Amino acid sequence: MQVKEQAGFRGEYQIEIIDTVTGAREIHNLKNTLTNINKDIHLAMLLGVTTGYSFDDLNIKYFAFGDSDTPAAATQTKLVNERFRKQITTKERPAGQNYVESIVSLGSPDANFTIKEIGVFAGSTATGTKDSGKMISRIVVNIEKFENKIINIIRRDFITI
């Protein structure tokens, strides 16, 4: 008997943009680029290697927003030009699902500039300080953010086995 296995990790974003003046809504579904640190941490955990890594390294804490449209690459460790950072609102694994969902919302006063890059930062060193933590994901977008726009971002980390 031949057994075929296929396992993998992937991340996806769902970005909802709401115009509070007109009521218009846009929803964008995007695939992300997982960074090498994400891969390296998963492999280290499978090896039982604790030197330089811990399970907390994948503990998602902040989303960061910047204004560079440099293409996303797995080798990146931070945003090209981070301008705003916000702690996640919620994080959970919905019952029976094969993903963890991290959510952050940008209200009227948050990140009012043209957002071109979004990164997810994890680990014990991830704080409200620019470039802190381990960037595990990055996407390039083009979102005009003004005071009259609210943006809800849902990111899902899928594990398939």
mmCIF file of N, CA and C in Angstrom, residues 62-64 78 82 84-87 121 125-134:
data_model
loop_
_atom_site.group_PDB
_atom_site.id
_atom_site.type_symbol
_atom_site.label_atom_id
_atom_site.label_comp_id
_atom_site.label_asym_id
_atom_site.label_seq_id
_atom_site.Cartn_x
_atom_site.Cartn_y
_atom_site.Cartn_z
ATOM 1 N N TYR A 62 1.463 41.448 17.237
ATOM 2 C CA TYR A 62 1.231 42.755 16.608
ATOM 3 C C TYR A 62 1.114 42.621 15.094
ATOM 4 N N PHE A 63 0.336 43.528 14.524
ATOM 5 C CA PHE A 63 0.333 43.770 13.090
ATOM 6 C C PHE A 63 1.015 45.128 12.903
ATOM 7 N N ALA A 64 1.839 45.233 11.883
ATOM 8 C CA ALA A 64 2.512 46.504 11.601
ATOM 9 C C ALA A 64 2.176 46.925 10.176
ATOM 10 N N LYS A 78 11.721 42.387 8.681
ATOM 11 C CA LYS A 78 10.942 43.523 9.152
ATOM 12 C C LYS A 78 10.308 44.193 7.938
ATOM 13 N N GLU A 82 8.177 50.687 8.281
ATOM 14 C CA GLU A 82 7.075 50.601 9.230
ATOM 15 C C GLU A 82 6.703 51.991 9.743
ATOM 16 N N PHE A 84 3.288 52.306 11.522
ATOM 17 C CA PHE A 84 2.258 52.162 12.553
ATOM 18 C C PHE A 84 2.208 50.699 12.973
ATOM 19 N N ARG A 85 1.891 50.466 14.235
ATOM 20 C CA ARG A 85 1.825 49.110 14.769
ATOM 21 C C ARG A 85 0.648 49.036 15.738
ATOM 22 N N LYS A 86 -0.045 47.905 15.720
ATOM 23 C CA LYS A 86 -1.184 47.749 16.625
ATOM 24 C C LYS A 86 -1.241 46.316 17.145
ATOM 25 N N GLN A 87 -1.506 46.213 18.441
ATOM 26 C CA GLN A 87 -1.631 44.909 19.078
ATOM 27 C C GLN A 87 -2.883 44.206 18.545
ATOM 28 N N PHE A 121 3.914 40.284 13.514
ATOM 29 C CA PHE A 121 5.073 40.136 14.384
ATOM 30 C C PHE A 121 4.723 39.291 15.601
ATOM 31 N N THR A 125 9.899 39.259 21.972
ATOM 32 C CA THR A 125 10.479 40.578 21.713
ATOM 33 C C THR A 125 9.549 41.492 20.925
ATOM 34 N N ALA A 126 8.376 40.987 20.536
ATOM 35 C CA ALA A 126 7.401 41.818 19.811
ATOM 36 C C ALA A 126 6.696 42.733 20.803
ATOM 37 N N THR A 127 6.874 44.040 20.590
ATOM 38 C CA THR A 127 6.253 45.050 21.443
ATOM 39 C C THR A 127 5.647 46.122 20.540
ATOM 40 N N GLY A 128 5.200 47.198 21.120
ATOM 41 C CA GLY A 128 4.676 48.315 20.355
ATOM 42 C C GLY A 128 5.753 49.119 19.652
ATOM 43 N N THR A 129 7.001 48.758 19.840
ATOM 44 C CA THR A 129 8.130 49.464 19.242
ATOM 45 C C THR A 129 8.369 49.001 17.809
ATOM 46 N N LYS A 130 8.579 49.963 16.928
ATOM 47 C CA LYS A 130 8.864 49.691 15.517
ATOM 48 C C LYS A 130 9.953 48.629 15.372
ATOM 49 N N ASP A 131 9.740 47.708 14.416
ATOM 50 C CA ASP A 131 10.704 46.666 14.046
ATOM 51 C C ASP A 131 10.975 45.637 15.131
ATOM 52 N N SER A 132 10.214 45.614 16.208
ATOM 53 C CA SER A 132 10.462 44.630 17.264
ATOM 54 C C SER A 132 9.739 43.321 16.965
ATOM 55 N N GLY A 133 10.298 42.238 17.438
ATOM 56 C CA GLY A 133 9.699 40.919 17.268
ATOM 57 C C GLY A 133 10.165 40.221 16.010
ATOM 58 N N LYS A 134 9.613 39.047 15.789
ATOM 59 C CA LYS A 134 9.946 38.234 14.622
ATOM 60 C C LYS A 134 8.817 38.361 13.596
#
